[in-house]
Structures are given as C-alpha cells and as structure tokens.
Amino acid sequence: MHTGPGMDLSVCSTSAMDSAGRCNQVAVLEWWIQHYHCPSRFISEEALLDVARGGHLDVLQWVARTHLNGADFDSDAVVDVSATHGHLAILKWLAAVSHLDKDRFGPNQWLAPCIDGAAGNGHTAVLDWFFANAPRGGFRYSVEALDVASRNGHVSTLEWFLRSGLELKFTPLAVEGARERGHVVVVQWWMSSRQYLSVLTGRMSHHRPPSDLVMLAAFGYPISFEQARALGARHFQDMFAAACRHGQVNVLVTFKNKLSRGLNRTLLHCEAIRGNALAVLQWFAIEDPDRWNPFHAHLDQALIDAASSGHAQVVHFVFVSRYLGKPVLGEQSRDLLHNASALTATAVGGHIAVLDWWQSHQLPFPPCAAAIIDQVSMGETDNGWLVLE
C-alpha cells in the first residue's frame, strides 16, 4: 500500500478500521495490525454494530480471534441487531462461542428485543431458532412484535405466532399500521382472527383475557393493582404510553398515583397527541396541571405528526393551552407557528379541516406558500386539489 510522504497511518487507524469492518474487508484489518501499532479498541462499538447489521460474520470472527473488543460481544446490542436483520449465522456463531449466554433468557426479558426485531422484519427463521433454543418460559416478546410485523406487511410472522401456540400480543396499532400502509392482506388476516375481534369488542367468552398489561391498557381493559404489583418503572411507562396513545383514560385514573414515580410525562403527552387522544390531554391538563407543559419542545414534532394525519382537535387543544398558559407565546411556540413544517404536513396530507382551523384562529401563515403549493402539487393525496383551491 502506497502512502504519501509523512503520512502516519497509525493516527487514522480507528476511522479506517471502522470503515474496513463495515465493508467486510478482513484482509485490510489484518494488514493494518501487522504493520501498525493499533489501540486495543480500534473498532468502535458503533462500527461493530454496523458489522453485525450487515451480517459480516467473517469480521466478527476476526475481531474475536484478535482478542480485541472481545467484551463487545457481551453487549445485548450486537445480538439485538443480528436478530433484527435476520443474520441467523451470526446468532448461531455467538451461541457456539458462548457469547450468547443462555442465562439471559431469564426473567429480565433480555430476549424480547431480539424477538420483536426479528418478528417486525419478517425473519421467521430467526424466530424458529430462538424458539427452539430458549428454555421453557424463556421465549419473551412484546406487542411490538406483531404491531411492527403488521405495519410492515409480514403475514408470515403473524402465521408463525398463530401456529406457535403462544399468546398473541398486540395493540390497535397492528391493524391501524397495516391499513395506513395499504397491507390489505394483513388487515384481512386480523379481521378473520377470532381473538382480535374478541378483544376489540370486549367479548372474551371464547378466549381468556390477555395477560399482557400493555395490551390490556391499549384496549382499555381494567387492570388490577394485583396484576400491576410486580411492574417496574419501565413497564409502567410502556403501559401508560399504550393507554395514552389509544385514549384509555380509565387506566390513567386507576394508576394516577404511579404517575408521580419518575415517568416521562412528555413522552406520554406526545403519544396522546399522535394518537389523537384528546380526552387524555384534557385529563393531564386537569389532573396533572403542574406537569402539563404545552410549550415543551418535544411536543412540536408530535404536533407536526398530528397535523399530517388531520388531527385538528388535538392541534387545537395544544395551541389553545399555549395561549391560555401564558399571555405571550414562548419562543418555541412562535417558531412552530411561523414554521412551514406543520402546515406543509397538513397540506400534503390533504387535511382541509386543519387548514380551516388554522385560518379561523388567525394563526400566521408562513411566507413560503409557494414551496407548500409545490409539495402539494407533487403529492399523491386525493384531497390535494382541494388544498390548492
């Protein structure tokens, strides 16, 4: 390899090694350590995850042989990424060299992100492998598995879980996501599922109530204190997030005392905005006014998402809360009102109701109307011509 005069390759070894690993260039990695002194962590954790994401088993094996970064294989992230992207060969190798510790299949639900990721991307071969290797009761997953699989159109994943005999865990997002993306076959699959229809209608005569508390919260089923007793803070956050997303105020009322225990309320507010759950926002404003902050910067993106979906009521409520909360709009609120993002998302989505509301409340229109018109003209929304009028 020819280098320019005075160029010290050992100085740039970290970035170069990262690039070589990401590109599956084992020969380059080997050449580098033979010719230059390299630090013990010459491949970064981020690059190692990219290696796993790309399925580059040769690079992972080379890193293990050199005894450099060996501890990184003990991180959950490497296994999660490999499972999510369907790289079964990497998972088998990790298990063979004891980097995939069977103790992790235990009650800490370490396995759930792997199953969720593989299921969401339709990698049923990975599901088969984990199911065969997990000890009794160790195959754990969350509602994300079927929700994301449905959104991505993977009927094969839905069929796999149905055949497995496992309890099906899902939320209304399973059907909503499939419908939004046009996965008709997935929607039909759910519509023919007796369990889905039973949960949706509340008629559980042929099926016992779901045991997953996130699923119960999403559909508004009553949850007892006894059921929730063993939940940690993270699982309470997930349960509340599902309730907020789907407008289940009864869950918030039941566990109101738990809301004061370090939960991320802003995340809950964002979930309610994206789910068009006006009743949830009203409940927070009344029952938890000290922590209802309509000016929080994180709400701005949720408002843009809501506007793009035509959720005029929640957009109205948040902006009214901002006006009533302070006599003068905060800096972030003024930025959003004068920013084209929310209006562009609304216009491209063809949501006349949101535009009418914006105009009726005399909110400012940004000066870049031409750019918005251009985006609407190029869009595929059925209501685009109404927006242009």
Coordinates of C-alpha atoms in Angstrom, one line a residue:
M1 CA 0.0 0.0 0.0
H2 CA 1.4 3.3 -1.0
T3 CA 1.0 6.3 1.3
G4 CA 2.0 9.9 0.9
P5 CA 5.2 11.2 2.4
G6 CA 4.9 11.9 6.1
M7 CA 1.5 10.3 6.4
D8 CA 1.1 8.4 9.7
L9 CA -1.4 5.6 9.1
S10 CA -1.4 4.7 12.8
V11 CA -3.0 8.0 13.6
C12 CA -6.1 7.4 11.4
S13 CA -6.4 3.7 12.3
T14 CA -9.6 4.0 14.2
S15 CA -11.7 5.5 11.4
A16 CA -10.0 3.4 8.8
M17 CA -10.6 0.2 10.8
D18 CA -14.2 1.1 11.3
S19 CA -14.6 1.6 7.5
A20 CA -12.8 -1.7 6.7
G21 CA -15.0 -3.6 9.2
R22 CA -18.2 -2.1 7.8
C23 CA -17.2 -3.1 4.3
N24 CA -16.3 -6.6 5.3
Q25 CA -12.6 -6.2 4.4
V26 CA -10.9 -8.7 6.7
A27 CA -7.7 -8.6 4.7
V28 CA -7.4 -4.8 5.3
L29 CA -7.9 -5.3 9.0
E30 CA -5.2 -8.0 9.1
W31 CA -2.8 -5.9 7.1
W32 CA -3.3 -2.9 9.4
I33 CA -2.5 -4.6 12.7
Q34 CA 0.5 -6.3 11.1
H35 CA 2.1 -3.1 10.0
Y36 CA 1.0 -0.6 12.7
H37 CA 0.5 -0.5 16.4
C38 CA -3.2 -0.2 17.0
P39 CA -5.1 0.7 20.2
S40 CA -7.0 -2.1 21.9
R41 CA -10.3 -0.6 20.8
F42 CA -9.5 0.2 17.2
I43 CA -13.0 -0.8 16.1
S44 CA -15.6 1.4 17.7
E45 CA -18.8 0.0 19.3
E46 CA -20.9 1.8 16.6
A47 CA -18.9 0.2 13.8
L48 CA -19.2 -3.2 15.4
L49 CA -23.0 -2.8 15.4
D50 CA -22.8 -1.9 11.8
V51 CA -20.8 -5.0 11.1
A52 CA -23.5 -7.1 12.8
R53 CA -26.2 -5.2 11.0
G54 CA -24.5 -6.0 7.7
G55 CA -24.2 -9.7 8.6
H56 CA -20.4 -9.7 8.3
L57 CA -19.6 -12.8 10.2
D58 CA -16.0 -13.0 9.0
V59 CA -15.2 -9.6 10.5
L60 CA -16.8 -10.6 13.9
Q61 CA -14.8 -13.8 13.9
W62 CA -11.6 -11.9 13.1
V63 CA -12.3 -9.5 15.9
A64 CA -12.8 -12.4 18.3
R65 CA -9.6 -14.1 17.2
T66 CA -7.5 -11.0 17.8
H67 CA -8.9 -10.7 21.3
L68 CA -9.7 -7.0 20.6
N69 CA -13.1 -5.7 21.5
G70 CA -14.0 -9.2 22.7
A71 CA -16.0 -7.7 25.5
D72 CA -18.3 -6.0 23.0
F73 CA -19.8 -9.4 22.1
D74 CA -21.3 -9.4 25.6
S75 CA -23.4 -6.4 24.8
D76 CA -27.1 -7.0 24.1
A77 CA -27.0 -4.6 21.2
V78 CA -24.9 -6.9 18.9
V79 CA -27.3 -9.8 19.4
D80 CA -30.3 -7.5 19.0
V81 CA -29.0 -6.1 15.7
S82 CA -28.2 -9.5 14.4
A83 CA -31.6 -10.8 15.2
T84 CA -33.4 -7.8 13.9
H85 CA -31.7 -8.1 10.5
G86 CA -32.2 -11.8 10.2
H87 CA -28.5 -12.9 10.4
L88 CA -29.0 -16.4 11.8
A89 CA -25.4 -17.4 11.1
I90 CA -24.1 -14.8 13.4
L91 CA -26.6 -15.8 16.2
K92 CA -25.5 -19.5 15.9
W93 CA -21.8 -18.5 16.0
L94 CA -22.4 -16.3 19.1
A95 CA -24.1 -19.2 20.8
A96 CA -21.4 -21.6 19.8
V97 CA -18.6 -19.4 21.3
S98 CA -20.6 -18.7 24.4
H99 CA -21.1 -15.0 23.7
L100 CA -24.9 -15.7 23.7
D101 CA -25.3 -16.6 27.4
K102 CA -28.3 -18.8 28.0
D103 CA -28.8 -17.2 31.4
R104 CA -30.0 -14.1 29.5
F105 CA -33.2 -16.0 28.5
G106 CA -34.3 -15.5 32.1
P107 CA -36.9 -13.2 33.7
N108 CA -35.2 -10.0 32.8
Q109 CA -36.8 -10.3 29.4
W110 CA -33.4 -9.8 27.7
L111 CA -34.7 -11.8 24.7
A112 CA -37.7 -9.6 24.0
P113 CA -35.9 -7.0 21.8
C114 CA -34.4 -9.8 19.7
I115 CA -37.8 -11.4 19.1
D116 CA -39.5 -8.1 18.5
G117 CA -36.9 -7.0 15.9
A118 CA -36.9 -10.3 14.1
A119 CA -40.7 -10.5 14.0
G120 CA -41.1 -7.0 12.9
N121 CA -38.9 -7.6 9.8
G122 CA -40.4 -11.0 9.0
H123 CA -37.4 -13.2 9.9
T124 CA -39.3 -16.3 10.8
A125 CA -36.1 -18.5 10.6
V126 CA -34.7 -16.4 13.5
L127 CA -37.9 -16.9 15.4
D128 CA -37.7 -20.7 14.8
W129 CA -34.1 -20.7 16.1
F130 CA -34.8 -18.7 19.3
F131 CA -38.0 -20.7 20.0
A132 CA -36.0 -24.0 19.7
N133 CA -33.1 -22.8 21.9
A134 CA -34.9 -20.8 24.6
P135 CA -35.6 -22.7 27.8
R136 CA -39.1 -23.3 28.9
G137 CA -40.8 -19.9 29.5
G138 CA -37.9 -18.0 28.2
F139 CA -39.3 -17.0 24.8
R140 CA -40.4 -13.5 25.5
Y141 CA -41.7 -10.8 23.3
S142 CA -43.8 -7.6 23.5
V143 CA -46.7 -6.1 21.5
E144 CA -44.1 -4.5 19.2
A145 CA -43.5 -7.9 17.5
L146 CA -47.0 -8.2 15.9
D147 CA -47.6 -4.5 15.7
V148 CA -44.5 -3.8 13.7
A149 CA -44.8 -7.0 11.6
S150 CA -48.3 -5.9 10.7
R151 CA -47.2 -2.4 9.8
N152 CA -44.5 -3.9 7.6
G153 CA -46.9 -6.3 5.9
H154 CA -45.4 -9.6 7.2
V155 CA -48.3 -12.1 7.2
S156 CA -45.7 -14.9 7.6
T157 CA -44.8 -13.6 11.0
L158 CA -48.5 -13.4 12.1
E159 CA -49.0 -17.0 10.9
W160 CA -45.8 -18.1 12.7
F161 CA -47.1 -16.8 16.1
L162 CA -50.5 -18.3 15.5
R163 CA -49.0 -21.7 14.8
S164 CA -46.6 -21.4 17.8
G165 CA -49.4 -21.7 20.3
L166 CA -48.1 -18.6 22.1
E167 CA -50.4 -15.9 23.4
L168 CA -50.9 -13.3 20.8
K169 CA -49.9 -9.8 22.0
F170 CA -50.9 -6.7 20.0
T171 CA -52.5 -3.3 20.2
P172 CA -54.8 -1.4 17.8
L173 CA -51.6 -0.2 16.0
A174 CA -51.4 -3.6 14.4
V175 CA -54.4 -3.0 12.2
E176 CA -54.0 0.8 12.0
G177 CA -50.4 0.5 10.8
A178 CA -51.3 -2.2 8.2
R179 CA -54.2 -0.1 6.9
E180 CA -52.2 3.1 6.7
R181 CA -49.6 1.3 4.6
G182 CA -52.1 -0.5 2.4
H183 CA -51.4 -4.0 3.5
V184 CA -54.8 -5.3 2.7
V185 CA -53.9 -9.0 3.3
V186 CA -52.7 -8.2 6.8
V187 CA -55.9 -6.3 7.6
Q188 CA -57.9 -9.2 6.3
W189 CA -55.9 -11.6 8.5
W190 CA -56.7 -9.6 11.6
M191 CA -60.4 -9.3 10.6
S192 CA -60.6 -13.1 10.4
S193 CA -58.8 -13.5 13.8
R194 CA -61.3 -14.5 16.5
Q195 CA -59.0 -13.4 19.2
Y196 CA -58.6 -9.9 17.7
L197 CA -62.4 -9.5 17.3
S198 CA -63.0 -10.8 20.8
V199 CA -60.5 -8.3 22.3
L200 CA -61.8 -5.5 20.2
T201 CA -65.4 -6.0 21.1
G202 CA -64.8 -7.0 24.7
R203 CA -66.5 -10.3 24.2
M204 CA -64.0 -12.8 25.7
S205 CA -66.3 -15.7 26.1
H206 CA -64.2 -18.0 23.9
H207 CA -60.8 -16.5 25.0
R208 CA -59.4 -15.7 28.3
P209 CA -58.5 -12.1 28.8
P210 CA -54.9 -11.2 27.7
S211 CA -52.3 -11.3 30.3
D212 CA -50.0 -8.7 28.8
L213 CA -50.7 -5.4 30.6
V214 CA -49.6 -3.2 27.7
M215 CA -52.2 -4.9 25.5
L216 CA -54.8 -4.6 28.2
A217 CA -54.1 -0.9 28.6
A218 CA -54.2 -0.3 24.9
F219 CA -57.7 -1.8 24.6
G220 CA -58.9 -0.2 27.8
Y221 CA -59.4 -3.4 29.8
P222 CA -59.5 -3.0 33.6
I223 CA -56.1 -3.7 35.3
S224 CA -56.0 -4.6 38.9
F225 CA -53.4 -3.4 41.4
E226 CA -52.5 -7.1 42.0
Q227 CA -51.7 -7.5 38.3
A228 CA -49.5 -4.4 38.2
R229 CA -47.8 -5.0 41.5
A230 CA -44.6 -6.6 40.0
L231 CA -44.2 -4.0 37.3
G232 CA -41.0 -1.9 37.2
A233 CA -40.9 1.8 36.1
R234 CA -40.1 0.9 32.5
H235 CA -43.1 -1.4 32.2
F236 CA -45.3 1.2 33.8
Q237 CA -44.0 3.6 31.2
D238 CA -44.9 1.2 28.4
M239 CA -48.4 0.6 29.9
F240 CA -49.1 4.3 30.3
A241 CA -47.8 5.0 26.8
A242 CA -50.2 2.5 25.3
A243 CA -53.1 3.9 27.3
C244 CA -52.3 7.5 26.2
R245 CA -51.8 6.5 22.5
H246 CA -55.3 4.9 22.4
G247 CA -57.2 7.3 24.6
Q248 CA -57.7 4.9 27.6
V249 CA -58.3 7.5 30.4
N250 CA -59.5 4.8 32.7
V251 CA -56.0 3.3 33.0
L252 CA -54.6 6.7 34.0
V253 CA -57.3 7.2 36.6
T254 CA -56.7 3.8 38.1
F255 CA -53.0 4.3 38.5
K256 CA -52.8 8.0 39.0
N257 CA -50.5 7.6 42.0
K258 CA -48.0 5.8 39.8
L259 CA -47.6 8.9 37.5
S260 CA -45.5 10.6 40.2
R261 CA -42.8 8.0 40.2
G262 CA -40.3 9.2 37.7
L263 CA -42.2 8.6 34.5
N264 CA -41.5 10.6 31.3
R265 CA -44.8 12.6 31.1
T266 CA -43.7 14.4 28.0
L267 CA -43.4 11.1 26.2
L268 CA -47.0 10.3 27.4
H269 CA -48.2 13.7 26.1
C270 CA -46.6 13.0 22.7
E271 CA -48.2 9.6 22.5
A272 CA -51.6 11.2 23.2
I273 CA -51.1 13.8 20.5
R274 CA -50.0 11.3 17.9
G275 CA -52.9 9.1 18.8
N276 CA -55.5 11.9 18.6
A277 CA -56.4 11.2 22.2
L278 CA -58.0 14.5 23.1
A279 CA -59.6 13.1 26.3
V280 CA -56.1 12.1 27.6
L281 CA -54.7 15.5 27.0
Q282 CA -57.6 17.1 28.8
W283 CA -57.1 14.7 31.7
F284 CA -53.5 15.6 32.1
A285 CA -54.3 19.3 31.9
I286 CA -56.9 19.0 34.7
E287 CA -55.4 16.3 36.9
D288 CA -51.7 17.0 36.5
P289 CA -51.6 20.7 35.6
D290 CA -48.1 21.3 37.1
R291 CA -46.6 18.8 34.7
W292 CA -48.7 19.6 31.7
N293 CA -46.3 21.8 29.7
P294 CA -47.8 22.6 26.2
F295 CA -44.6 24.6 25.5
H296 CA -42.2 21.6 25.7
A297 CA -40.1 21.4 22.6
H298 CA -40.6 17.7 22.1
L299 CA -44.3 18.3 21.5
D300 CA -43.6 20.2 18.3
Q301 CA -42.8 17.1 16.3
A302 CA -45.8 15.3 17.7
L303 CA -47.9 18.3 16.6
I304 CA -46.5 18.1 13.1
D305 CA -47.3 14.4 13.0
A306 CA -50.8 15.1 14.3
A307 CA -51.3 17.8 11.6
S308 CA -50.1 15.4 8.9
S309 CA -52.8 12.9 10.0
G310 CA -55.5 15.5 10.1
H311 CA -56.0 15.5 13.9
A312 CA -57.4 19.0 14.2
Q313 CA -58.8 18.6 17.7
V314 CA -55.5 17.8 19.4
V315 CA -53.7 20.5 17.5
H316 CA -56.4 23.0 18.6
F317 CA -56.2 21.9 22.2
V318 CA -52.4 22.2 22.5
F319 CA -52.3 25.6 20.8
V320 CA -55.2 26.9 23.0
S321 CA -53.3 25.6 26.0
R322 CA -50.3 27.6 24.9
Y323 CA -52.3 30.8 24.5
L324 CA -54.1 30.3 27.8
G325 CA -51.0 29.1 29.7
K326 CA -49.0 32.3 29.1
P327 CA -50.1 35.7 27.8
V328 CA -47.3 35.7 25.3
L329 CA -46.3 32.7 23.3
G330 CA -43.0 31.1 24.2
E331 CA -40.1 31.2 21.8
Q332 CA -40.6 27.6 20.7
S333 CA -44.3 28.1 20.1
R334 CA -43.7 31.2 18.0
D335 CA -41.1 29.2 16.0
L336 CA -43.6 26.4 15.3
L337 CA -46.4 28.8 14.3
H338 CA -44.2 30.6 11.8
N339 CA -42.6 27.4 10.7
A340 CA -43.8 25.7 7.5
S341 CA -43.4 22.2 8.8
A342 CA -46.8 21.8 10.4
L343 CA -48.7 23.5 7.5
T344 CA -46.7 21.6 4.9
A345 CA -47.5 18.3 6.5
T346 CA -51.2 19.3 6.8
A347 CA -51.4 20.4 3.2
V348 CA -49.6 17.5 1.7
G349 CA -51.9 15.2 3.6
G350 CA -54.9 17.0 2.2
H351 CA -56.4 17.8 5.6
I352 CA -58.7 20.8 4.9
A353 CA -60.1 20.7 8.5
V354 CA -56.8 21.5 10.0
L355 CA -56.2 24.3 7.5
D356 CA -59.6 25.8 8.2
W357 CA -59.0 25.6 11.9
W358 CA -55.6 27.3 11.5
Q359 CA -57.2 30.1 9.5
S360 CA -60.2 30.5 11.7
H361 CA -58.0 31.1 14.7
Q362 CA -56.0 33.7 12.8
L363 CA -52.7 31.8 13.2
P364 CA -49.9 33.1 11.0
F365 CA -49.3 31.6 7.6
P366 CA -45.6 31.4 6.7
P367 CA -44.3 33.5 3.8
C368 CA -43.2 30.4 1.9
A369 CA -46.7 29.4 0.5
A370 CA -45.1 28.8 -2.9
A371 CA -43.0 25.9 -1.5
I372 CA -46.0 24.4 0.1
I373 CA -48.0 24.6 -3.1
D374 CA -45.2 22.9 -5.0
Q375 CA -45.1 20.0 -2.5
V376 CA -48.9 19.6 -2.7
S377 CA -48.8 19.6 -6.5
M378 CA -46.2 16.8 -6.5
G379 CA -48.0 14.8 -3.8
E380 CA -50.3 11.8 -4.3
T381 CA -53.0 12.8 -1.8
D382 CA -56.6 12.6 -3.0
N383 CA -57.5 15.9 -1.5
G384 CA -54.6 17.8 -2.9
W385 CA -56.7 19.7 -5.4
L386 CA -58.9 21.0 -2.5
V387 CA -55.9 22.3 -0.7
L388 CA -54.7 24.1 -3.9
E389 CA -58.1 25.7 -4.3

